[in-house]
Amino acid sequence: MERYNFKKIEDKWQKFWEVNKVFKTKIDQNKQKFYCLEMFPYPSGKIHMGHVRNYTIGDVLSRFKTLKGFNVLHPMGWDSFGMPAENAAKQNNQDPKIWTENNIAVMKKQLKQLGLSIDWDREISTCSEEYYKHQQKFFIEMFNKGLVYKKENYVNWDPVDETVLANEQVIDGKGWRSGAIVERKKLSQWFFDISKFADDLQNDLNILDEWPNKVKVMQQNWIGKSFGCEIDFEVEGEPKISKIKCFTTRPDTLFGFSFLALSVDHPISEFYKNDPEFKSFKEKCSKTGTTEESIANAEKIGFKTNLLAKNPLDKNQTVPVYFANFVLMDYGFGAVFGCPAHDQRDFDFAKKYNLEIKTVVKPKDKLDNFKVTNEAYTGPGIIINSEFLNNLKVPEESITETIKILEDKKLGNKKINFRLKDWGVSRQRYWGCPIPILYDEKGNYIAAPEKHLPIKLPENINLNTKGNPLANIDEWKKVEINGKTYSRETDTLDTFVDSSWYFLRFCSPTNEEKPFDLDEINYWMPVDQYIGGVEHAILHLLYSRFFMRAIGYKNKDINIKEPFKGLFTQGMVCHETYKDNKNNWVNPDEVETKDGKNFFFKSDESNKISVGPSESMSKSKKNTVDPEKMIELYGADAVRLFILSDSPPEKDVQWSDTGMMAAYKFIQKLFSLSEKIRVIGNDEKKR
């Protein structure tokens, strides 16, 4: 009996997909369409098992829909701009374009070895001029629509990568790529007006029936629609200021008011700009970063002013006014009132500066003498110690009733606010899409004329400079238009811009004049099934939703609002972690065991290895398995089978050599059975 030859079988599969791609034939409008797309990879050099799992899921769906008679679109591309390529090029003294293209070639070869049903004729790369020239057109179109603007603002500054980060790119107060503690820095930046669509982005989550609920909740929380009140606080003391305006979602806790806190960037800070103590305080604040997350985790510090704020519901009560490092200028009005008993951040601040902590909300099952002592109480309950607000239910009665009282007294106004802030897209680096803006000698800026697009990146430049290399290339920066000299913008676009519309480009990737053919996107869009990691729930998925709305804004021809109809977030591929006696990570290929309990180096049994928890495969922890080696040993069919059969696709899969071998043996048995049936069938025909 012939033994299963995975190389021969997979070659046949590859030829089948080359010859029988339904997307290469004229689209049959009577058939249903199926657009399947996995989040495209960053060309880091080699595929990993996370890639294998992601693309195998899409492969199974595409094969199934093809066999069911659907018109299927299943393309592949490369998210190829970005800081890692620039850093790698610096370290290896190599051009980032060459480094990136070499990595693409390697990863493409590996993906083809998997025998996936991918239409490689639609392949795109975001660092290609053919791609980013259309992105520059989008930028100019959005600029002309008023959806792009420039302003000076405090931003998240990564001191290692020396670039700006969006709030979404700061994780636990650190840069998402470098891991460096993020700082505040004031820069003139380009922004996309994503907040213009905040309400729409939040409301339309309700129509995404084929999205995981956890992703919708994460986006909903990030957009952060909050219902509250704008309140004017009368102020006395020096400097002479009549009022300070605040936004709050909890006006019902005003009787627990014990301080008023301002952002260090609040206009009132101008009165203190020459004060040495305030300067020192502001410098400390700059080390905190600008995200809510980094501020929440930082030690709460304040600078006390000579101002006193009056409680609008009790003018006899006055409280001190502080500048505080936990107040953001771009939330509300850069001012908040502190109620320590019912906000943990305020509680920590009050404890530090010995301020009053007055309880004004008690749980329903507690007596009226309930008192906050060790931590803030933030749950539901009943209003107490608040005169005419007493006994109101929290939150169902208390907030709306308090706002009504404030409005009747002309002390405040009902207001809806959003946590979502505009998307800062300027990045101080070379390896990214050039921003198509030109400056005249007076600093006035215009969009680059279309005939000058694409604005290409200069080649053979020195990357070993501080900051943005483009800022140092005068011959590239200067350009003449109609006899007038302009200077090009030296910032490049955030790479998340590149991935915010690539799904449209796949519909007509060879169109040189337009980013997409209107008939093609009307046929294929939205993506029927999008597949990728839940870690992109906020960044990429939210930006893509915004981009579709921005493209359709003031454009009657675009009627697609949501880019992804169905979303599937696959589980991670996990593996045990190993460390040597010096606490260094060790690759699984170097580890051996004889009894499953004691582990050691293959090259030295006396050198013991400690086994850590199973974690998501990561190059930094060296707990990765090389897919190419697995394909060589067991064949692509067995690798694909194991990666899907060992655990439900939405759950994490624990890698095991035993499981991989079991999948291989199953393939052998299946092939042997099919061969027996074929032989018996041939014998029957001969009879």
XYZ file of C-alpha atoms in Angstrom:
687
model
C 0.000 0.000 0.000
C 1.322 3.431 -0.934
C 2.334 5.552 2.056
C 1.025 9.103 2.407
C 3.443 11.437 0.644
C 2.591 14.876 2.002
C 4.840 16.684 -0.445
C 3.177 15.124 -3.489
C -0.339 15.595 -2.137
C 0.228 19.232 -1.187
C 1.728 20.013 -4.592
C -1.526 18.747 -6.095
C -3.539 20.993 -3.772
C -1.444 23.992 -4.779
C -1.967 23.274 -8.489
C -5.695 22.882 -7.858
C -5.923 26.338 -6.335
C -3.792 27.903 -9.073
C -6.044 26.505 -11.806
C -9.458 26.638 -10.160
C -9.563 29.986 -8.365
C -13.133 31.195 -8.720
C -11.967 34.768 -8.196
C -9.887 34.554 -11.395
C -12.978 33.918 -13.497
C -15.650 36.434 -14.377
C -17.838 36.935 -11.331
C -21.182 35.162 -11.617
C -23.615 37.716 -10.228
C -26.144 34.960 -9.554
C -23.812 33.385 -7.009
C -23.385 34.494 -3.441
C -20.071 36.126 -2.606
C -17.806 35.362 0.333
C -14.992 37.748 1.245
C -12.719 36.074 3.779
C -9.831 38.048 5.222
C -7.293 37.443 7.971
C -5.483 40.377 9.544
C -2.432 40.711 7.349
C 0.984 40.098 8.899
C 3.898 42.347 9.652
C 6.903 40.942 7.730
C 9.119 40.194 10.712
C 11.167 37.488 8.992
C 9.398 34.192 9.705
C 5.843 33.047 10.187
C 4.926 31.658 13.602
C 2.255 29.283 14.811
C -0.112 32.193 15.462
C 0.020 32.925 11.729
C -0.573 29.254 10.954
C -3.686 29.130 13.110
C -5.080 32.436 11.839
C -4.653 31.623 8.151
C -5.739 27.989 8.498
C -9.103 29.115 9.861
C -9.599 31.379 6.828
C -8.387 28.613 4.527
C -10.995 26.157 5.842
C -13.800 28.684 5.424
C -12.678 29.677 1.912
C -12.407 26.057 0.751
C -15.839 25.285 2.191
C -17.511 28.286 0.553
C -15.801 27.518 -2.752
C -17.135 23.970 -2.700
C -20.586 25.372 -1.898
C -20.445 27.398 -5.135
C -19.724 30.866 -3.713
C -17.622 33.508 -5.418
C -14.725 33.630 -2.953
C -12.212 36.400 -2.301
C -9.324 35.292 -0.067
C -6.289 37.598 -0.530
C -3.027 38.269 1.307
C -0.820 41.303 1.893
C 1.853 42.794 4.138
C 1.665 45.489 6.816
C 5.174 46.503 5.855
C 5.857 50.023 7.155
C 6.840 50.548 10.777
C 9.373 51.225 13.476
C 10.679 47.612 13.840
C 11.992 47.650 10.252
C 13.661 51.010 10.838
C 15.255 49.815 14.082
C 16.414 46.556 12.483
C 17.894 48.485 9.558
C 19.828 50.696 12.002
C 21.198 47.706 13.874
C 22.203 45.811 10.722
C 23.286 48.826 8.666
C 20.765 47.906 6.011
C 18.063 49.741 4.050
C 14.641 49.132 5.674
C 13.110 48.556 2.247
C 15.577 45.754 1.478
C 15.155 44.304 4.979
C 11.353 44.351 4.576
C 11.293 42.893 1.066
C 13.640 40.070 2.086
C 11.370 39.222 5.010
C 8.317 39.261 2.752
C 9.994 36.801 0.379
C 10.782 34.419 3.254
C 7.294 34.595 4.797
C 5.553 34.250 1.446
C 7.538 31.082 0.731
C 6.577 29.674 4.140
C 2.884 30.504 3.712
C 2.883 28.851 0.304
C 4.300 25.726 1.921
C 1.120 25.536 3.983
C -0.889 25.052 0.774
C -3.410 27.760 1.680
C -6.173 28.809 -0.710
C -4.820 32.338 -1.095
C -5.094 34.432 -4.242
C -1.509 35.668 -4.483
C -2.370 37.669 -7.598
C -4.041 40.197 -5.271
C -1.013 40.553 -3.009
C -0.327 44.075 -1.714
C 2.342 45.682 0.461
C 1.718 48.917 2.337
C 5.276 50.174 1.796
C 4.791 49.978 -1.976
C 4.477 53.343 -3.737
C 1.527 51.858 -5.622
C -0.237 51.503 -2.275
C 0.749 54.575 -0.323
C 0.145 57.011 -3.188
C -3.562 56.233 -2.767
C -3.224 56.659 0.988
C -1.827 60.128 0.390
C -4.859 60.852 -1.799
C -7.116 59.739 1.058
C -5.282 62.077 3.426
C -5.771 65.034 1.086
C -9.422 64.131 0.546
C -9.978 64.029 4.310
C -7.991 67.265 4.696
C -10.320 68.970 2.198
C -13.367 67.578 4.037
C -12.163 69.094 7.313
C -11.446 65.707 8.892
C -7.708 66.373 9.205
C -6.210 69.231 11.204
C -2.977 70.264 12.870
C -2.572 71.559 16.395
C -0.009 71.885 19.152
C -0.783 69.432 21.877
C 0.728 67.385 24.633
C 1.347 63.923 23.280
C 2.639 60.540 24.413
C 6.369 60.524 23.661
C 8.316 57.282 23.473
C 11.851 58.273 24.535
C 13.404 55.102 23.092
C 11.748 55.035 19.658
C 11.668 58.864 19.755
C 8.202 59.096 18.294
C 4.647 60.023 19.244
C 2.196 57.308 20.269
C -1.590 57.393 20.136
C -3.334 56.749 23.471
C -4.253 53.296 22.211
C -0.559 52.497 21.665
C 0.361 53.047 25.307
C 0.018 49.859 27.368
C 0.442 50.059 31.147
C 2.102 53.456 30.713
C 4.680 52.058 28.276
C 5.236 52.196 24.527
C 3.568 49.230 22.812
C 6.706 48.466 20.788
C 9.674 49.609 22.894
C 8.307 49.007 26.398
C 9.740 52.387 27.469
C 7.887 54.524 30.036
C 5.983 57.115 28.034
C 6.430 60.842 28.726
C 4.444 63.979 27.958
C 5.779 66.254 25.253
C 4.289 69.269 23.491
C 4.453 69.012 19.704
C 2.615 70.279 16.650
C 0.818 67.214 15.295
C -1.594 66.080 12.600
C -4.899 64.630 13.809
C -7.777 62.704 12.279
C -11.125 63.926 13.619
C -12.281 60.509 14.787
C -14.282 62.040 17.662
C -16.665 63.543 15.085
C -17.994 60.018 14.567
C -17.856 58.923 18.225
C -21.622 58.683 18.674
C -22.043 56.850 15.376
C -19.179 54.449 16.142
C -20.743 53.599 19.489
C -24.364 53.280 18.316
C -23.515 51.095 15.323
C -21.887 48.491 17.537
C -25.482 47.350 18.043
C -25.790 46.231 14.410
C -22.616 44.122 14.459
C -24.443 40.892 15.288
C -21.578 38.689 14.069
C -18.924 40.286 16.304
C -17.856 38.820 19.661
C -19.547 40.668 22.479
C -16.245 41.109 24.342
C -14.830 43.127 21.416
C -17.918 45.338 21.239
C -17.714 45.968 24.986
C -14.029 46.905 24.689
C -14.807 49.396 21.904
C -17.795 50.754 23.784
C -15.662 51.377 26.862
C -12.913 52.997 24.818
C -15.320 55.335 23.024
C -16.673 56.002 26.506
C -19.920 57.868 25.994
C -20.753 59.452 29.333
C -23.796 61.370 30.485
C -23.109 64.168 32.926
C -23.158 67.861 33.642
C -21.112 71.000 33.032
C -20.853 72.997 36.257
C -19.528 76.497 36.912
C -17.662 76.804 40.228
C -17.271 80.286 41.650
C -13.697 81.001 42.728
C -12.144 83.416 45.212
C -8.551 84.300 46.068
C -5.501 85.175 43.964
C -5.157 85.359 40.999
C -8.533 87.008 40.370
C -10.677 84.451 38.535
C -14.454 84.434 38.591
C -15.327 80.856 37.560
C -13.881 77.469 36.729
C -15.941 75.156 34.498
C -15.920 71.384 35.113
C -17.526 68.364 33.498
C -18.626 65.560 35.802
C -20.582 62.327 35.466
C -21.353 62.374 39.198
C -22.931 65.717 40.116
C -24.964 63.845 42.747
C -21.838 63.656 44.952
C -21.338 67.437 45.157
C -21.940 67.479 48.908
C -18.873 65.222 49.235
C -16.762 67.828 47.422
C -13.405 68.495 49.153
C -11.084 69.880 46.446
C -11.052 71.067 42.844
C -8.252 69.776 40.589
C -6.884 71.347 37.393
C -4.711 70.026 34.595
C -1.199 71.524 34.533
C -2.128 72.716 31.022
C -5.263 74.550 32.178
C -5.323 78.257 31.167
C -4.989 79.207 34.849
C -1.495 77.672 34.781
C -0.337 80.794 32.906
C -0.472 82.677 36.216
C 2.081 80.262 37.661
C 4.439 79.799 34.714
C 7.246 81.748 36.426
C 6.831 80.041 39.794
C 9.888 77.742 40.334
C 7.864 75.273 42.418
C 5.167 75.042 39.767
C 7.809 74.560 37.048
C 9.268 71.680 39.037
C 5.817 70.206 39.569
C 5.012 70.457 35.858
C 8.289 68.707 35.021
C 7.289 65.814 37.280
C 3.919 65.638 35.548
C 5.663 65.298 32.176
C 6.974 61.905 33.299
C 3.447 60.586 33.761
C 2.320 60.347 30.115
C -1.033 61.503 28.794
C -3.191 58.376 28.787
C -5.840 57.707 31.415
C -4.185 54.363 32.085
C -0.739 55.789 32.809
C -2.243 58.531 34.959
C -4.335 56.046 36.933
C -1.250 53.979 37.729
C 0.987 56.928 38.623
C 1.434 58.336 42.121
C -1.056 61.179 42.633
C 0.707 64.507 43.136
C -0.620 68.060 43.382
C 0.365 71.718 43.544
C -1.787 73.846 45.835
C -2.884 77.278 44.609
C -4.192 80.243 46.622
C -7.633 79.776 45.081
C -10.752 78.496 46.817
C -13.747 77.057 44.945
C -17.315 77.309 46.233
C -19.714 74.383 46.238
C -22.533 75.456 43.842
C -25.098 73.656 46.030
C -23.732 75.118 49.279
C -22.038 78.511 48.840
C -20.883 78.411 52.460
C -18.526 75.565 51.649
C -15.193 76.415 50.040
C -12.447 73.980 49.105
C -8.827 74.362 47.919
C -7.910 74.367 44.236
C -4.959 72.195 43.161
C -3.138 71.431 39.975
C -2.995 67.629 39.818
C -1.156 65.172 37.611
C -4.232 62.953 37.163
C -6.337 65.575 35.325
C -6.257 65.577 31.518
C -6.717 68.838 29.658
C -8.508 67.133 26.782
C -11.207 65.593 28.996
C -14.050 67.967 29.746
C -12.462 71.335 30.518
C -9.274 70.148 32.188
C -10.886 70.534 35.617
C -12.602 68.061 37.949
C -14.103 68.323 41.391
C -12.831 65.803 43.903
C -15.166 63.595 45.926
C -12.701 61.301 47.743
C -15.278 59.045 49.385
C -16.591 57.826 46.032
C -13.657 57.932 43.609
C -10.496 55.961 44.358
C -8.253 58.411 42.521
C -9.689 61.299 44.561
C -9.423 59.177 47.718
C -5.699 58.595 47.164
C -5.145 62.299 46.523
C -7.107 63.349 49.622
C -5.183 60.933 51.821
C -1.889 62.279 50.514
C -2.798 65.926 51.175
C -4.918 65.379 54.312
C -8.169 66.589 52.746
C -11.680 65.902 54.051
C -13.308 62.605 53.023
C -17.065 63.013 53.395
C -19.353 60.037 52.700
C -22.441 60.948 50.641
C -23.460 57.531 49.234
C -24.168 54.444 51.323
C -24.998 50.896 50.175
C -28.706 50.149 50.503
C -28.111 47.593 53.257
C -26.039 49.941 55.447
C -27.107 52.368 58.179
C -27.063 56.142 57.645
C -23.885 56.389 59.722
C -21.968 54.372 57.084
C -18.547 55.950 56.572
C -15.819 55.490 53.969
C -12.487 54.859 55.669
C -10.023 52.606 53.843
C -11.089 52.880 50.197
C -13.627 54.731 48.081
C -17.132 53.303 47.743
C -18.125 53.445 44.058
C -21.161 51.171 43.990
C -24.925 51.855 43.946
C -26.880 52.913 46.991
C -28.651 55.851 48.631
C -27.608 59.521 48.920
C -26.857 60.656 52.488
C -25.380 63.783 54.137
C -26.540 65.856 51.163
C -29.450 67.978 52.422
C -32.160 68.094 49.731
C -30.606 65.209 47.753
C -30.880 62.746 50.631
C -32.586 59.389 49.990
C -32.290 59.567 46.206
C -31.375 56.188 44.679
C -27.887 55.962 43.152
C -27.532 56.037 40.205
C -31.043 55.680 38.761
C -32.485 58.832 40.430
C -29.641 60.831 41.882
C -27.753 61.959 38.749
C -30.731 63.111 36.674
C -32.380 64.812 39.658
C -29.187 66.678 40.585
C -28.692 67.859 36.995
C -32.296 69.123 36.947
C -31.671 71.113 40.151
C -28.428 72.592 38.764
C -30.160 73.571 35.505
C -33.081 75.147 37.378
C -30.619 77.196 39.424
C -28.645 78.024 36.236
C -25.536 76.492 37.790
C -24.974 73.766 35.230
C -26.076 72.105 31.989
C -26.693 68.521 30.965
C -23.913 67.309 28.659
C -22.778 64.191 26.797
C -19.033 63.604 26.686
C -16.784 61.000 25.037
C -13.585 59.403 26.270
C -12.461 58.896 22.670
C -10.010 61.577 21.537
C -8.906 62.531 18.052
C -6.338 60.251 16.488
C -2.853 61.764 16.384
C -1.265 60.324 13.224
C 2.111 62.134 13.054
C 5.140 59.921 13.609
C 8.738 61.155 13.758
C 10.342 58.402 11.720
C 11.567 57.567 8.241
C 9.951 54.229 7.403
C 6.335 55.294 6.966
C 3.994 56.921 4.471
C 5.035 60.577 3.889
C 2.326 63.058 4.876
C 1.373 64.984 1.692
C 1.559 68.497 3.144
C 3.745 71.403 1.995
C 4.793 74.498 3.984
C 5.629 77.906 2.544
C 8.341 80.172 3.948
C 5.875 81.656 6.483
C 4.867 78.258 7.814
C 1.455 78.224 6.109
C 0.575 74.780 4.816
C -1.274 73.366 1.805
C -2.090 69.891 0.541
C 0.383 68.688 -2.072
C -1.045 68.919 -5.634
C -2.173 65.516 -6.887
C 0.268 65.574 -9.802
C 3.099 65.560 -7.229
C 1.863 62.291 -5.723
C 3.159 59.990 -4.589
C 5.582 61.850 -2.391
C 8.214 59.141 -2.240
C 10.641 58.374 0.532
C 14.274 59.261 -0.260
C 16.642 56.312 -0.637
C 20.078 55.519 0.780
C 19.781 57.822 3.779
C 21.573 57.841 7.112
C 19.268 56.330 9.725
C 21.721 56.681 12.594
C 20.548 60.131 13.598
C 18.556 61.368 16.569
C 14.853 61.786 15.922
C 13.398 61.748 12.417
C 15.994 61.199 9.639
C 13.744 62.974 7.096
C 14.136 66.250 8.975
C 17.843 66.241 8.114
C 17.517 65.805 4.327
C 17.270 69.320 2.878
C 17.351 68.201 -0.760
C 14.293 66.004 -0.152
C 12.405 68.563 1.910
C 12.616 71.407 -0.627
C 10.243 71.441 -3.611
C 9.261 74.142 -6.111
C 5.709 74.593 -7.378
C 4.899 77.358 -9.879
C 8.101 79.163 -8.977
C 7.389 79.108 -5.228
C 9.548 77.171 -2.766
C 7.880 74.837 -0.290
C 9.134 72.492 2.390
C 7.683 68.995 2.733
C 6.220 67.675 5.966
C 8.856 65.428 7.531
C 6.531 63.440 9.803
C 5.169 60.186 8.402
C 1.811 58.550 9.072
C 1.075 56.143 11.884
C 1.206 52.606 10.443
C -2.319 51.991 11.694
C -3.422 54.293 8.878
C -1.937 51.774 6.421
C -4.074 48.947 7.805
C -7.252 51.020 8.114
C -8.245 50.597 4.462
C -6.265 47.680 2.995
C -9.420 45.544 2.836
C -10.716 47.988 0.191
C -7.539 47.764 -1.868
C -7.824 43.978 -2.095
C -11.039 44.419 -4.090
C -9.128 46.015 -7.019
C -5.392 45.885 -6.193
C -4.121 46.622 -9.700
C -6.123 49.809 -10.288
C -3.444 52.480 -10.792
C -5.758 55.482 -10.968
C -7.970 54.818 -7.942
C -7.530 53.164 -4.543
C -10.496 50.956 -5.388
C -13.053 50.403 -8.107
C -16.503 51.459 -6.883
C -18.284 48.514 -8.520
C -15.795 46.095 -6.967
C -16.222 47.351 -3.397
C -19.992 47.525 -3.815
C -19.870 43.851 -4.779
C -17.314 42.505 -2.261
C -17.681 44.755 0.768
C -18.190 44.424 3.644
C -15.759 41.637 4.509
C -17.962 38.639 5.338
C -15.526 37.030 7.739
C -12.608 38.848 9.324
C -10.191 36.833 11.456
C -7.565 38.086 13.884
C -6.421 38.490 17.458
C -8.513 40.172 20.144
C -5.501 42.408 20.914
C -6.595 44.513 17.912
C -10.092 45.113 19.335
C -9.475 48.811 19.939
C -6.617 49.953 17.718
C -7.023 48.456 14.278
C -10.719 47.591 14.365
C -11.813 50.995 15.660
C -9.599 52.869 13.192
C -10.923 50.776 10.276
C -14.498 51.574 11.269
C -13.614 55.267 11.414
C -11.880 55.155 8.026
C -14.975 53.762 6.272
C -17.031 56.615 7.699
C -14.393 59.203 6.771
C -14.272 57.930 3.173
C -18.071 57.992 2.951
C -18.354 61.449 4.566
C -19.734 63.916 1.990
C -19.537 61.182 -0.655
C -22.897 59.886 -1.882
C -21.260 57.061 -3.846
C -19.988 55.301 -0.706
C -22.765 53.642 1.288
C -20.661 51.174 3.291
C -20.247 52.134 6.947
C -19.005 48.946 8.580
C -15.961 47.268 7.004
C -16.348 43.869 8.687
C -19.667 42.043 8.844
C -18.369 39.047 10.790
C -15.425 39.041 13.189
C -13.720 36.011 14.674
C -10.985 36.350 17.291
C -8.961 33.173 17.426
C -7.241 31.867 20.536
C -3.498 32.052 21.004
C -1.035 29.220 20.399
C 0.698 28.521 23.713
C 3.779 26.602 24.777
C 5.562 25.890 28.046
C 8.335 28.329 28.917
C 11.838 27.281 29.943
C 14.668 28.993 31.816
C 18.226 28.018 32.649
C 19.885 28.412 36.061
C 20.805 32.022 35.181
C 17.134 32.896 34.566
C 17.615 33.162 30.785
C 14.855 32.013 28.437
C 15.579 28.746 26.634
C 14.199 27.560 23.283
C 12.144 24.297 23.355
C 14.482 22.813 20.718
C 17.280 22.892 23.296
C 15.285 21.085 25.991
C 14.924 17.362 26.667
C 13.245 15.172 29.299
C 13.190 11.442 29.933
C 10.460 11.190 32.538
C 8.332 14.282 31.860
C 9.318 15.708 35.233
C 12.991 16.611 35.015
C 14.193 18.782 32.146
C 17.727 19.515 30.953
C 19.745 20.754 27.993
C 20.053 18.222 25.174
C 23.755 18.947 25.031
C 24.308 18.647 28.777
C 22.111 16.497 31.036
C 23.721 17.989 34.136
C 22.513 21.456 33.170
C 18.968 21.576 34.568
C 16.074 23.524 33.042
C 13.168 24.974 35.037
C 9.721 24.744 33.453
C 7.441 27.771 33.607
C 3.749 28.234 32.763
C 2.398 27.740 29.259
C 2.146 31.155 27.631
C 1.363 32.589 24.230
C 4.255 31.849 21.887
C 6.647 34.769 21.914
C 10.094 35.359 20.426
C 11.087 37.276 23.560
C 10.371 34.226 25.736
C 11.786 31.825 23.135
C 8.814 29.451 23.553
C 8.178 29.291 19.807
C 7.945 26.352 17.416
C 9.178 26.795 13.849
C 6.263 26.027 11.463
C 8.666 25.353 8.599
C 10.385 22.602 10.576
C 7.007 21.077 11.483
C 5.974 21.101 7.812
C 9.226 19.353 6.869
C 8.669 16.679 9.530
C 4.933 16.079 9.293
C 3.562 17.899 6.243
C 1.297 20.927 5.980
C -1.927 18.877 6.165
C -0.959 17.475 9.576
C 0.122 20.903 10.865
C -3.157 22.487 9.765
C -5.148 19.596 11.235
C -3.438 19.790 14.632
C -3.659 23.569 14.929
C -7.470 23.422 14.518
C -8.443 20.042 15.969
C -6.695 20.183 19.339
C -8.802 23.044 20.709
C -11.833 25.083 19.552
C -10.587 27.935 17.317
C -11.749 30.616 19.745
C -9.806 28.994 22.622
C -6.063 28.928 23.245
C -4.335 25.829 21.910
C -1.556 24.213 23.928
C 1.237 23.057 21.672
C 2.443 19.500 22.200
C 4.710 17.271 20.148
C 2.444 14.337 21.052
C -0.575 16.118 19.581
C 1.360 16.949 16.434
C 2.361 13.297 16.010
C -1.248 12.181 16.567
C -2.440 14.488 13.785
C 0.256 13.083 11.497
C -0.795 9.483 12.261
C -4.442 10.343 11.618
C -3.527 11.731 8.189
C -1.602 8.523 7.434
C -4.590 6.354 8.407
C -7.000 8.504 6.399
C -4.762 8.284 3.357
C -4.359 4.516 3.761
C -8.132 4.100 4.002
C -8.705 6.178 0.876
C -6.071 4.122 -0.952
C -7.809 0.878 0.070
C -11.119 2.194 -1.228
C -9.456 3.244 -4.483
C -7.793 -0.147 -4.972
C -11.013 -2.031 -4.184
C -12.879 0.223 -6.599
C -10.376 -0.480 -9.371
C -10.587 -4.233 -8.714
C -14.380 -4.087 -8.946
C -14.161 -2.274 -12.273
C -11.824 -4.960 -13.654
C -14.338 -7.660 -12.762
